[in-house]
Amino acid sequence: METETEMLNTYFSNGAEVEISSDEDGFRGAWYEGIVVRPIQKKRRTNKDDDDDESSNKLRVLVEYKTLMADKKGKRPLKEAMTLVQLRPRPPPERRRKFKVSDEVDAYYNDGWWEGVVMEVSSDGKYSVFFRGTRDQLEFEESRIRIHREWANGEWTPPFGDEGEEKKREEKLVSTETKPNNEAAEIFSEGSLVEVSSDEEGFEGAWFVATIVKLLDNGNYLIEYQTLRNNDDTAFLQEETDRLHIRPRPPDIGSFESFKVLEEVDALHNDGWWVGVISKVLKGQRYKVYFKASNEELEFKHADIRLHLDWTNGKWIRASQALKL
């Protein structure tokens, strides 16, 4: 198991170029370029009988932003102390490429990289990108967009490679956009068990189990949640949702004996599965999970945690691996 100290020495040594995520309002969902200044270690007293005594030091890293300034004149770069779960190495440069509708991308906006989905491709080569977090849809030049990648366990997903290899990987993916008549229709048919996300305040970052009640004429879905009730508590809540907020239930890929620090997981909390990162391994198969969206750290038992998977281009993926339905 790679410890925080090993991660620090390998990826976040002094002077390392990184990308930084922030939990402050207005900055969530973006990654900003920066440089590691130095590690910071704050010692905390803990009881000897406490399950947390495995690690009494809270490891943080002082970083300096490249694009965010601490003063109004823009002469003094902002410096902040961050935990390792808020950092990742700067992605290596990649060749320019064309994007298509439904591609998950990062768009450079307001001094940072924001995750979004390509909704339209204009005739002049510009891309209209939808941001789930803000519900905004903005237009970008090709040079301001890159493939969206996740970094976990020291690896990028999708992995970097030459254009030929990347094209082969894309061809292997089953796209629900390009094959709507067969596989997509079968996955999201009436009665299918799915998971649904919401942009409502307080529900960001969670997926809730639901059943598709009806396919609507506008291309959306009427779904019924299995755990959320209506305001009168007389029935399970029904809502209309679009293709950006629905996915099949993740496949059963078997149980894991244990999870490790910095591993991306889903934790069962408040009737839904919330994406987070293992921040600490406790005794008795219990874990502390950090949720970036709410800046919270909560404790869970092993049975209430599952490996985090992303539904991308009609396929389930995790670090260095693609999973078929």
mmCIF file of N, CA and C in Angstrom, residues 165-293:
data_model
loop_
_atom_site.group_PDB
_atom_site.id
_atom_site.type_symbol
_atom_site.label_atom_id
_atom_site.label_comp_id
_atom_site.label_asym_id
_atom_site.label_seq_id
_atom_site.Cartn_x
_atom_site.Cartn_y
_atom_site.Cartn_z
ATOM 1 N N GLU A 165 -2.971 4.522 -30.606
ATOM 2 C CA GLU A 165 -3.454 3.713 -29.491
ATOM 3 C C GLU A 165 -4.744 4.284 -28.935
ATOM 4 N N GLU A 166 -4.806 5.635 -28.864
ATOM 5 C CA GLU A 166 -6.005 6.256 -28.313
ATOM 6 C C GLU A 166 -7.205 5.998 -29.212
ATOM 7 N N LYS A 167 -6.980 6.009 -30.522
ATOM 8 C CA LYS A 167 -8.065 5.745 -31.453
ATOM 9 C C LYS A 167 -8.577 4.322 -31.302
ATOM 10 N N LYS A 168 -7.637 3.373 -31.114
ATOM 11 C CA LYS A 168 -8.026 1.983 -30.923
ATOM 12 C C LYS A 168 -8.889 1.834 -29.677
ATOM 13 N N ARG A 169 -8.492 2.541 -28.591
ATOM 14 C CA ARG A 169 -9.269 2.462 -27.352
ATOM 15 C C ARG A 169 -10.667 3.002 -27.567
ATOM 16 N N GLU A 170 -10.755 4.119 -28.324
ATOM 17 C CA GLU A 170 -12.065 4.716 -28.557
ATOM 18 C C GLU A 170 -12.954 3.792 -29.381
ATOM 19 N N GLU A 171 -12.333 3.093 -30.355
ATOM 20 C CA GLU A 171 -13.110 2.207 -31.205
ATOM 21 C C GLU A 171 -13.654 1.022 -30.415
ATOM 22 N N LYS A 172 -12.961 0.645 -29.331
ATOM 23 C CA LYS A 172 -13.413 -0.473 -28.510
ATOM 24 C C LYS A 172 -14.568 -0.085 -27.597
ATOM 25 N N LEU A 173 -14.715 1.216 -27.349
ATOM 26 C CA LEU A 173 -15.779 1.666 -26.471
ATOM 27 C C LEU A 173 -17.120 1.602 -27.192
ATOM 28 N N VAL A 174 -18.157 1.162 -26.503
ATOM 29 C CA VAL A 174 -19.485 1.122 -27.075
ATOM 30 C C VAL A 174 -20.163 2.440 -26.770
ATOM 31 N N SER A 175 -20.392 3.262 -27.769
ATOM 32 C CA SER A 175 -20.926 4.605 -27.555
ATOM 33 C C SER A 175 -22.443 4.592 -27.622
ATOM 34 N N THR A 176 -23.095 5.091 -26.577
ATOM 35 C CA THR A 176 -24.550 5.180 -26.573
ATOM 36 C C THR A 176 -25.031 6.288 -27.483
ATOM 37 N N GLU A 177 -24.136 7.169 -27.902
ATOM 38 C CA GLU A 177 -24.513 8.237 -28.814
ATOM 39 C C GLU A 177 -24.586 7.725 -30.253
ATOM 40 N N THR A 178 -23.638 6.862 -30.647
ATOM 41 C CA THR A 178 -23.561 6.422 -32.025
ATOM 42 C C THR A 178 -24.387 5.167 -32.288
ATOM 43 N N LYS A 179 -24.801 4.467 -31.197
ATOM 44 C CA LYS A 179 -25.610 3.266 -31.376
ATOM 45 C C LYS A 179 -26.861 3.333 -30.510
ATOM 46 N N PRO A 180 -27.726 4.337 -30.753
ATOM 47 C CA PRO A 180 -28.877 4.526 -29.876
ATOM 48 C C PRO A 180 -29.975 3.502 -30.075
ATOM 49 N N ASN A 181 -30.061 2.910 -31.274
ATOM 50 C CA ASN A 181 -31.198 2.061 -31.581
ATOM 51 C C ASN A 181 -31.144 0.726 -30.856
ATOM 52 N N ASN A 182 -29.946 0.239 -30.587
ATOM 53 C CA ASN A 182 -29.827 -1.092 -30.003
ATOM 54 C C ASN A 182 -29.412 -1.053 -28.546
ATOM 55 N N GLU A 183 -28.106 -0.804 -28.293
ATOM 56 C CA GLU A 183 -27.578 -0.961 -26.949
ATOM 57 C C GLU A 183 -28.079 0.105 -25.989
ATOM 58 N N ALA A 184 -28.118 1.372 -26.431
ATOM 59 C CA ALA A 184 -28.588 2.434 -25.536
ATOM 60 C C ALA A 184 -30.047 2.231 -25.189
ATOM 61 N N ALA A 185 -30.849 1.849 -26.197
ATOM 62 C CA ALA A 185 -32.272 1.630 -25.959
ATOM 63 C C ALA A 185 -32.491 0.479 -24.991
ATOM 64 N N GLU A 186 -31.638 -0.543 -25.099
ATOM 65 C CA GLU A 186 -31.763 -1.689 -24.203
ATOM 66 C C GLU A 186 -31.349 -1.326 -22.780
ATOM 67 N N ILE A 187 -30.273 -0.541 -22.639
ATOM 68 C CA ILE A 187 -29.785 -0.159 -21.319
ATOM 69 C C ILE A 187 -30.790 0.722 -20.589
ATOM 70 N N PHE A 188 -31.387 1.682 -21.330
ATOM 71 C CA PHE A 188 -32.287 2.659 -20.703
ATOM 72 C C PHE A 188 -33.736 2.454 -21.159
ATOM 73 N N SER A 189 -34.198 1.226 -21.122
ATOM 74 C CA SER A 189 -35.584 0.922 -21.484
ATOM 75 C C SER A 189 -36.480 1.040 -20.248
ATOM 76 N N GLU A 190 -37.771 1.051 -20.476
ATOM 77 C CA GLU A 190 -38.731 1.151 -19.373
ATOM 78 C C GLU A 190 -38.565 -0.040 -18.432
ATOM 79 N N GLY A 191 -38.507 0.253 -17.141
ATOM 80 C CA GLY A 191 -38.328 -0.785 -16.136
ATOM 81 C C GLY A 191 -36.883 -1.052 -15.774
ATOM 82 N N SER A 192 -35.930 -0.458 -16.515
ATOM 83 C CA SER A 192 -34.514 -0.679 -16.241
ATOM 84 C C SER A 192 -34.105 -0.019 -14.931
ATOM 85 N N LEU A 193 -33.242 -0.701 -14.206
ATOM 86 C CA LEU A 193 -32.697 -0.155 -12.970
ATOM 87 C C LEU A 193 -31.484 0.708 -13.322
ATOM 88 N N VAL A 194 -31.474 1.958 -12.866
ATOM 89 C CA VAL A 194 -30.425 2.913 -13.222
ATOM 90 C C VAL A 194 -29.988 3.686 -11.989
ATOM 91 N N GLU A 195 -29.002 4.558 -12.174
ATOM 92 C CA GLU A 195 -28.632 5.527 -11.142
ATOM 93 C C GLU A 195 -28.740 6.922 -11.735
ATOM 94 N N VAL A 196 -29.197 7.859 -10.912
ATOM 95 C CA VAL A 196 -29.505 9.207 -11.377
ATOM 96 C C VAL A 196 -28.785 10.225 -10.498
ATOM 97 N N SER A 197 -28.188 11.236 -11.131
ATOM 98 C CA SER A 197 -27.540 12.317 -10.391
ATOM 99 C C SER A 197 -28.398 13.573 -10.473
ATOM 100 N N SER A 198 -28.095 14.531 -9.599
ATOM 101 C CA SER A 198 -28.864 15.767 -9.537
ATOM 102 C C SER A 198 -27.933 16.958 -9.382
ATOM 103 N N ASP A 199 -28.349 18.094 -9.942
ATOM 104 C CA ASP A 199 -27.593 19.341 -9.788
ATOM 105 C C ASP A 199 -28.178 20.214 -8.673
ATOM 106 N N GLU A 200 -29.203 19.687 -7.992
ATOM 107 C CA GLU A 200 -29.807 20.443 -6.902
ATOM 108 C C GLU A 200 -28.814 20.645 -5.770
ATOM 109 N N GLU A 201 -28.879 21.811 -5.139
ATOM 110 C CA GLU A 201 -27.962 22.104 -4.046
ATOM 111 C C GLU A 201 -28.125 21.076 -2.926
ATOM 112 N N GLY A 202 -26.997 20.545 -2.477
ATOM 113 C CA GLY A 202 -27.014 19.539 -1.424
ATOM 114 C C GLY A 202 -27.010 18.117 -1.943
ATOM 115 N N PHE A 203 -27.195 17.937 -3.265
ATOM 116 C CA PHE A 203 -27.208 16.602 -3.844
ATOM 117 C C PHE A 203 -26.087 16.403 -4.861
ATOM 118 N N GLU A 204 -25.255 17.442 -5.048
ATOM 119 C CA GLU A 204 -24.177 17.310 -6.018
ATOM 120 C C GLU A 204 -23.196 16.213 -5.591
ATOM 121 N N GLY A 205 -22.755 15.428 -6.562
ATOM 122 C CA GLY A 205 -21.769 14.385 -6.269
ATOM 123 C C GLY A 205 -22.363 13.067 -5.826
ATOM 124 N N ALA A 206 -23.687 12.920 -5.918
ATOM 125 C CA ALA A 206 -24.340 11.687 -5.471
ATOM 126 C C ALA A 206 -25.101 11.041 -6.612
ATOM 127 N N TRP A 207 -25.199 9.708 -6.541
ATOM 128 C CA TRP A 207 -25.996 8.933 -7.488
ATOM 129 C C TRP A 207 -27.022 8.134 -6.697
ATOM 130 N N PHE A 208 -28.292 8.214 -7.151
ATOM 131 C CA PHE A 208 -29.387 7.556 -6.453
ATOM 132 C C PHE A 208 -30.003 6.477 -7.353
ATOM 133 N N VAL A 209 -30.290 5.316 -6.751
ATOM 134 C CA VAL A 209 -30.871 4.216 -7.503
ATOM 135 C C VAL A 209 -32.313 4.545 -7.873
ATOM 136 N N ALA A 210 -32.674 4.250 -9.122
ATOM 137 C CA ALA A 210 -34.019 4.561 -9.612
ATOM 138 C C ALA A 210 -34.415 3.559 -10.691
ATOM 139 N N THR A 211 -35.685 3.609 -11.061
ATOM 140 C CA THR A 211 -36.229 2.783 -12.139
ATOM 141 C C THR A 211 -36.792 3.690 -13.223
ATOM 142 N N ILE A 212 -36.535 3.358 -14.477
ATOM 143 C CA ILE A 212 -37.102 4.139 -15.577
ATOM 144 C C ILE A 212 -38.585 3.785 -15.718
ATOM 145 N N VAL A 213 -39.431 4.801 -15.559
ATOM 146 C CA VAL A 213 -40.878 4.602 -15.657
ATOM 147 C C VAL A 213 -41.336 4.732 -17.103
ATOM 148 N N LYS A 214 -40.760 5.740 -17.807
ATOM 149 C CA LYS A 214 -41.248 6.019 -19.150
ATOM 150 C C LYS A 214 -40.184 6.773 -19.942
ATOM 151 N N LEU A 215 -40.094 6.470 -21.233
ATOM 152 C CA LEU A 215 -39.260 7.238 -22.146
ATOM 153 C C LEU A 215 -40.112 8.361 -22.720
ATOM 154 N N LEU A 216 -39.672 9.601 -22.579
ATOM 155 C CA LEU A 216 -40.456 10.761 -22.992
ATOM 156 C C LEU A 216 -40.150 11.145 -24.438
ATOM 157 N N ASP A 217 -41.086 11.857 -25.039
ATOM 158 C CA ASP A 217 -40.945 12.239 -26.446
ATOM 159 C C ASP A 217 -39.765 13.181 -26.679
ATOM 160 N N ASN A 218 -39.378 13.957 -25.666
ATOM 161 C CA ASN A 218 -38.274 14.911 -25.821
ATOM 162 C C ASN A 218 -36.900 14.273 -25.642
ATOM 163 N N GLY A 219 -36.861 12.939 -25.482
ATOM 164 C CA GLY A 219 -35.593 12.241 -25.310
ATOM 165 C C GLY A 219 -35.177 12.056 -23.872
ATOM 166 N N ASN A 220 -35.911 12.649 -22.935
ATOM 167 C CA ASN A 220 -35.618 12.498 -21.515
ATOM 168 C C ASN A 220 -36.319 11.258 -20.950
ATOM 169 N N TYR A 221 -36.120 11.057 -19.643
ATOM 170 C CA TYR A 221 -36.664 9.877 -18.986
ATOM 171 C C TYR A 221 -37.465 10.293 -17.747
ATOM 172 N N LEU A 222 -38.605 9.648 -17.541
ATOM 173 C CA LEU A 222 -39.322 9.776 -16.281
ATOM 174 C C LEU A 222 -38.848 8.622 -15.406
ATOM 175 N N ILE A 223 -38.269 8.962 -14.241
ATOM 176 C CA ILE A 223 -37.713 7.932 -13.365
ATOM 177 C C ILE A 223 -38.389 7.992 -11.988
ATOM 178 N N GLU A 224 -38.331 6.870 -11.285
ATOM 179 C CA GLU A 224 -38.838 6.794 -9.915
ATOM 180 C C GLU A 224 -37.716 6.311 -9.018
ATOM 181 N N TYR A 225 -37.372 7.146 -8.014
ATOM 182 C CA TYR A 225 -36.300 6.790 -7.090
ATOM 183 C C TYR A 225 -36.720 5.624 -6.200
ATOM 184 N N GLN A 226 -35.758 4.846 -5.778
ATOM 185 C CA GLN A 226 -36.034 3.719 -4.883
ATOM 186 C C GLN A 226 -35.837 4.071 -3.414
ATOM 187 N N THR A 227 -35.213 5.214 -3.152
ATOM 188 C CA THR A 227 -34.949 5.588 -1.752
ATOM 189 C C THR A 227 -35.450 6.985 -1.396
ATOM 190 N N LEU A 228 -35.746 7.827 -2.365
ATOM 191 C CA LEU A 228 -36.201 9.195 -2.099
ATOM 192 C C LEU A 228 -37.726 9.259 -2.197
ATOM 193 N N ARG A 229 -38.361 9.914 -1.214
ATOM 194 C CA ARG A 229 -39.820 10.013 -1.159
ATOM 195 C C ARG A 229 -40.269 11.409 -1.572
ATOM 196 N N ASN A 230 -41.538 11.537 -1.956
ATOM 197 C CA ASN A 230 -42.078 12.845 -2.286
ATOM 198 C C ASN A 230 -42.329 13.658 -1.021
ATOM 199 N N ASN A 231 -42.721 14.916 -1.196
ATOM 200 C CA ASN A 231 -42.867 15.817 -0.046
ATOM 201 C C ASN A 231 -43.902 15.333 0.962
ATOM 202 N N ASP A 232 -44.936 14.646 0.485
ATOM 203 C CA ASP A 232 -45.983 14.144 1.386
ATOM 204 C C ASP A 232 -45.645 12.784 1.977
ATOM 205 N N ASP A 233 -44.529 12.195 1.528
ATOM 206 C CA ASP A 233 -44.107 10.869 1.974
ATOM 207 C C ASP A 233 -45.187 9.822 1.699
ATOM 208 N N THR A 234 -45.902 10.009 0.579
ATOM 209 C CA THR A 234 -46.961 9.068 0.224
ATOM 210 C C THR A 234 -46.514 8.086 -0.854
ATOM 211 N N ALA A 235 -45.406 8.417 -1.512
ATOM 212 C CA ALA A 235 -44.912 7.555 -2.588
ATOM 213 C C ALA A 235 -43.451 7.903 -2.869
ATOM 214 N N PHE A 236 -42.814 7.037 -3.634
ATOM 215 C CA PHE A 236 -41.443 7.338 -4.032
ATOM 216 C C PHE A 236 -41.443 8.475 -5.056
ATOM 217 N N LEU A 237 -40.437 9.317 -4.971
ATOM 218 C CA LEU A 237 -40.350 10.515 -5.801
ATOM 219 C C LEU A 237 -40.146 10.147 -7.275
ATOM 220 N N GLN A 238 -40.890 10.808 -8.163
ATOM 221 C CA GLN A 238 -40.719 10.674 -9.598
ATOM 222 C C GLN A 238 -40.234 11.995 -10.178
ATOM 223 N N GLU A 239 -39.295 11.924 -11.111
ATOM 224 C CA GLU A 239 -38.742 13.133 -11.724
ATOM 225 C C GLU A 239 -38.396 12.862 -13.172
ATOM 226 N N GLU A 240 -38.286 13.959 -13.936
ATOM 227 C CA GLU A 240 -37.779 13.873 -15.309
ATOM 228 C C GLU A 240 -36.284 14.152 -15.295
ATOM 229 N N THR A 241 -35.523 13.336 -16.009
ATOM 230 C CA THR A 241 -34.080 13.540 -16.070
ATOM 231 C C THR A 241 -33.605 13.364 -17.502
ATOM 232 N N ASP A 242 -32.435 13.949 -17.825
ATOM 233 C CA ASP A 242 -31.914 13.858 -19.187
ATOM 234 C C ASP A 242 -30.754 12.863 -19.238
ATOM 235 N N ARG A 243 -30.193 12.689 -20.435
ATOM 236 C CA ARG A 243 -29.159 11.679 -20.651
ATOM 237 C C ARG A 243 -27.856 12.003 -19.938
ATOM 238 N N LEU A 244 -27.668 13.270 -19.546
ATOM 239 C CA LEU A 244 -26.439 13.648 -18.854
ATOM 240 C C LEU A 244 -26.457 13.247 -17.384
ATOM 241 N N HIS A 245 -27.634 12.908 -16.872
ATOM 242 C CA HIS A 245 -27.767 12.635 -15.444
ATOM 243 C C HIS A 245 -28.255 11.227 -15.148
ATOM 244 N N ILE A 246 -28.093 10.323 -16.107
ATOM 245 C CA ILE A 246 -28.538 8.948 -15.908
ATOM 246 C C ILE A 246 -27.445 7.991 -16.387
ATOM 247 N N ARG A 247 -27.346 6.861 -15.715
ATOM 248 C CA ARG A 247 -26.381 5.835 -16.110
ATOM 249 C C ARG A 247 -26.913 4.484 -15.626
ATOM 250 N N PRO A 248 -26.429 3.373 -16.198
ATOM 251 C CA PRO A 248 -26.832 2.067 -15.668
ATOM 252 C C PRO A 248 -26.274 1.874 -14.260
ATOM 253 N N ARG A 249 -26.778 0.902 -13.556
ATOM 254 C CA ARG A 249 -26.187 0.566 -12.258
ATOM 255 C C ARG A 249 -24.799 -0.015 -12.492
ATOM 256 N N PRO A 250 -23.810 0.366 -11.686
ATOM 257 C CA PRO A 250 -22.453 -0.167 -11.876
ATOM 258 C C PRO A 250 -22.447 -1.691 -11.775
ATOM 259 N N PRO A 251 -21.591 -2.353 -12.555
ATOM 260 C CA PRO A 251 -21.540 -3.820 -12.512
ATOM 261 C C PRO A 251 -20.923 -4.320 -11.212
ATOM 262 N N ASP A 252 -21.245 -5.542 -10.856
ATOM 263 C CA ASP A 252 -20.649 -6.175 -9.686
ATOM 264 C C ASP A 252 -19.278 -6.712 -10.093
ATOM 265 N N ILE A 253 -18.223 -6.071 -9.624
ATOM 266 C CA ILE A 253 -16.864 -6.492 -10.006
ATOM 267 C C ILE A 253 -16.177 -7.248 -8.871
ATOM 268 N N GLY A 254 -16.983 -7.713 -7.919
ATOM 269 C CA GLY A 254 -16.416 -8.505 -6.831
ATOM 270 C C GLY A 254 -16.053 -7.635 -5.636
ATOM 271 N N SER A 255 -15.903 -8.262 -4.505
ATOM 272 C CA SER A 255 -15.581 -7.542 -3.277
ATOM 273 C C SER A 255 -14.078 -7.312 -3.158
ATOM 274 N N PHE A 256 -13.710 -6.264 -2.437
ATOM 275 C CA PHE A 256 -12.310 -5.945 -2.192
ATOM 276 C C PHE A 256 -12.007 -6.179 -0.720
ATOM 277 N N GLU A 257 -10.862 -6.784 -0.462
ATOM 278 C CA GLU A 257 -10.488 -7.042 0.928
ATOM 279 C C GLU A 257 -10.282 -5.746 1.687
ATOM 280 N N SER A 258 -9.732 -4.750 1.013
ATOM 281 C CA SER A 258 -9.504 -3.461 1.662
ATOM 282 C C SER A 258 -9.297 -2.397 0.605
ATOM 283 N N PHE A 259 -9.532 -1.147 1.008
ATOM 284 C CA PHE A 259 -9.251 0.001 0.156
ATOM 285 C C PHE A 259 -8.014 0.706 0.711
ATOM 286 N N LYS A 260 -7.390 1.532 -0.093
ATOM 287 C CA LYS A 260 -6.177 2.199 0.354
ATOM 288 C C LYS A 260 -6.312 3.712 0.242
ATOM 289 N N VAL A 261 -5.434 4.409 0.929
ATOM 290 C CA VAL A 261 -5.457 5.872 0.969
ATOM 291 C C VAL A 261 -5.347 6.435 -0.445
ATOM 292 N N LEU A 262 -6.161 7.453 -0.725
ATOM 293 C CA LEU A 262 -6.233 8.169 -1.995
ATOM 294 C C LEU A 262 -6.988 7.405 -3.079
ATOM 295 N N GLU A 263 -7.544 6.229 -2.728
ATOM 296 C CA GLU A 263 -8.337 5.489 -3.708
ATOM 297 C C GLU A 263 -9.712 6.132 -3.828
ATOM 298 N N GLU A 264 -10.183 6.293 -5.067
ATOM 299 C CA GLU A 264 -11.476 6.935 -5.313
ATOM 300 C C GLU A 264 -12.582 5.906 -5.131
ATOM 301 N N VAL A 265 -13.587 6.245 -4.342
ATOM 302 C CA VAL A 265 -14.650 5.309 -4.001
ATOM 303 C C VAL A 265 -15.998 6.016 -4.025
ATOM 304 N N ASP A 266 -17.074 5.214 -3.932
ATOM 305 C CA ASP A 266 -18.420 5.714 -3.657
ATOM 306 C C ASP A 266 -18.800 5.233 -2.264
ATOM 307 N N ALA A 267 -19.379 6.118 -1.471
ATOM 308 C CA ALA A 267 -19.796 5.756 -0.114
ATOM 309 C C ALA A 267 -21.312 5.915 0.006
ATOM 310 N N LEU A 268 -21.953 4.922 0.615
ATOM 311 C CA LEU A 268 -23.407 4.941 0.795
ATOM 312 C C LEU A 268 -23.759 5.850 1.966
ATOM 313 N N HIS A 269 -24.437 6.963 1.666
ATOM 314 C CA HIS A 269 -24.719 7.985 2.675
ATOM 315 C C HIS A 269 -25.985 8.732 2.274
ATOM 316 N N ASN A 270 -26.892 8.927 3.219
ATOM 317 C CA ASN A 270 -28.133 9.668 2.954
ATOM 318 C C ASN A 270 -28.855 9.156 1.716
ATOM 319 N N ASP A 271 -28.995 7.833 1.620
ATOM 320 C CA ASP A 271 -29.787 7.164 0.588
ATOM 321 C C ASP A 271 -29.173 7.195 -0.806
ATOM 322 N N GLY A 272 -27.914 7.637 -0.920
ATOM 323 C CA GLY A 272 -27.283 7.676 -2.229
ATOM 324 C C GLY A 272 -25.813 7.300 -2.158
ATOM 325 N N TRP A 273 -25.216 7.126 -3.331
ATOM 326 C CA TRP A 273 -23.789 6.824 -3.430
ATOM 327 C C TRP A 273 -23.045 8.103 -3.768
ATOM 328 N N TRP A 274 -22.163 8.535 -2.856
ATOM 329 C CA TRP A 274 -21.446 9.798 -2.991
ATOM 330 C C TRP A 274 -19.979 9.527 -3.315
ATOM 331 N N VAL A 275 -19.465 10.192 -4.343
ATOM 332 C CA VAL A 275 -18.080 9.974 -4.743
ATOM 333 C C VAL A 275 -17.133 10.705 -3.797
ATOM 334 N N GLY A 276 -16.099 9.993 -3.356
ATOM 335 C CA GLY A 276 -15.117 10.571 -2.436
ATOM 336 C C GLY A 276 -13.780 9.872 -2.576
ATOM 337 N N VAL A 277 -12.894 10.176 -1.669
ATOM 338 C CA VAL A 277 -11.547 9.614 -1.687
ATOM 339 C C VAL A 277 -11.213 9.087 -0.291
ATOM 340 N N ILE A 278 -10.639 7.885 -0.223
ATOM 341 C CA ILE A 278 -10.198 7.350 1.065
ATOM 342 C C ILE A 278 -9.094 8.257 1.614
ATOM 343 N N SER A 279 -9.345 8.880 2.744
ATOM 344 C CA SER A 279 -8.354 9.777 3.347
ATOM 345 C C SER A 279 -7.604 9.121 4.502
ATOM 346 N N LYS A 280 -8.197 8.053 5.076
ATOM 347 C CA LYS A 280 -7.518 7.369 6.180
ATOM 348 C C LYS A 280 -8.080 5.956 6.330
ATOM 349 N N VAL A 281 -7.195 5.007 6.580
ATOM 350 C CA VAL A 281 -7.601 3.627 6.838
ATOM 351 C C VAL A 281 -7.591 3.416 8.347
ATOM 352 N N LEU A 282 -8.739 3.014 8.909
ATOM 353 C CA LEU A 282 -8.872 2.816 10.345
ATOM 354 C C LEU A 282 -8.860 1.321 10.669
ATOM 355 N N LYS A 283 -8.896 1.015 11.930
ATOM 356 C CA LYS A 283 -8.948 -0.385 12.357
ATOM 357 C C LYS A 283 -10.356 -0.938 12.180
ATOM 358 N N GLY A 284 -10.438 -2.269 12.120
ATOM 359 C CA GLY A 284 -11.740 -2.912 12.048
ATOM 360 C C GLY A 284 -12.450 -2.706 10.732
ATOM 361 N N GLN A 285 -11.693 -2.608 9.637
ATOM 362 C CA GLN A 285 -12.252 -2.405 8.295
ATOM 363 C C GLN A 285 -13.194 -1.199 8.252
ATOM 364 N N ARG A 286 -12.695 -0.097 8.759
ATOM 365 C CA ARG A 286 -13.414 1.169 8.681
ATOM 366 C C ARG A 286 -12.494 2.193 8.021
ATOM 367 N N TYR A 287 -13.113 3.188 7.408
ATOM 368 C CA TYR A 287 -12.354 4.165 6.639
ATOM 369 C C TYR A 287 -12.916 5.562 6.851
ATOM 370 N N LYS A 288 -12.041 6.536 6.680
ATOM 371 C CA LYS A 288 -12.491 7.918 6.572
ATOM 372 C C LYS A 288 -12.459 8.312 5.100
ATOM 373 N N VAL A 289 -13.564 8.893 4.649
ATOM 374 C CA VAL A 289 -13.703 9.272 3.247
ATOM 375 C C VAL A 289 -13.869 10.788 3.161
ATOM 376 N N TYR A 290 -13.093 11.388 2.275
ATOM 377 C CA TYR A 290 -13.152 12.835 2.073
ATOM 378 C C TYR A 290 -13.997 13.133 0.831
ATOM 379 N N PHE A 291 -14.969 14.050 0.996
ATOM 380 C CA PHE A 291 -15.843 14.452 -0.098
ATOM 381 C C PHE A 291 -15.491 15.878 -0.511
ATOM 382 N N LYS A 292 -14.953 15.997 -1.714
ATOM 383 C CA LYS A 292 -14.476 17.292 -2.182
ATOM 384 C C LYS A 292 -15.620 18.290 -2.363
ATOM 385 N N ALA A 293 -16.777 17.812 -2.849
ATOM 386 C CA ALA A 293 -17.890 18.710 -3.142
ATOM 387 C C ALA A 293 -18.388 19.443 -1.901
#
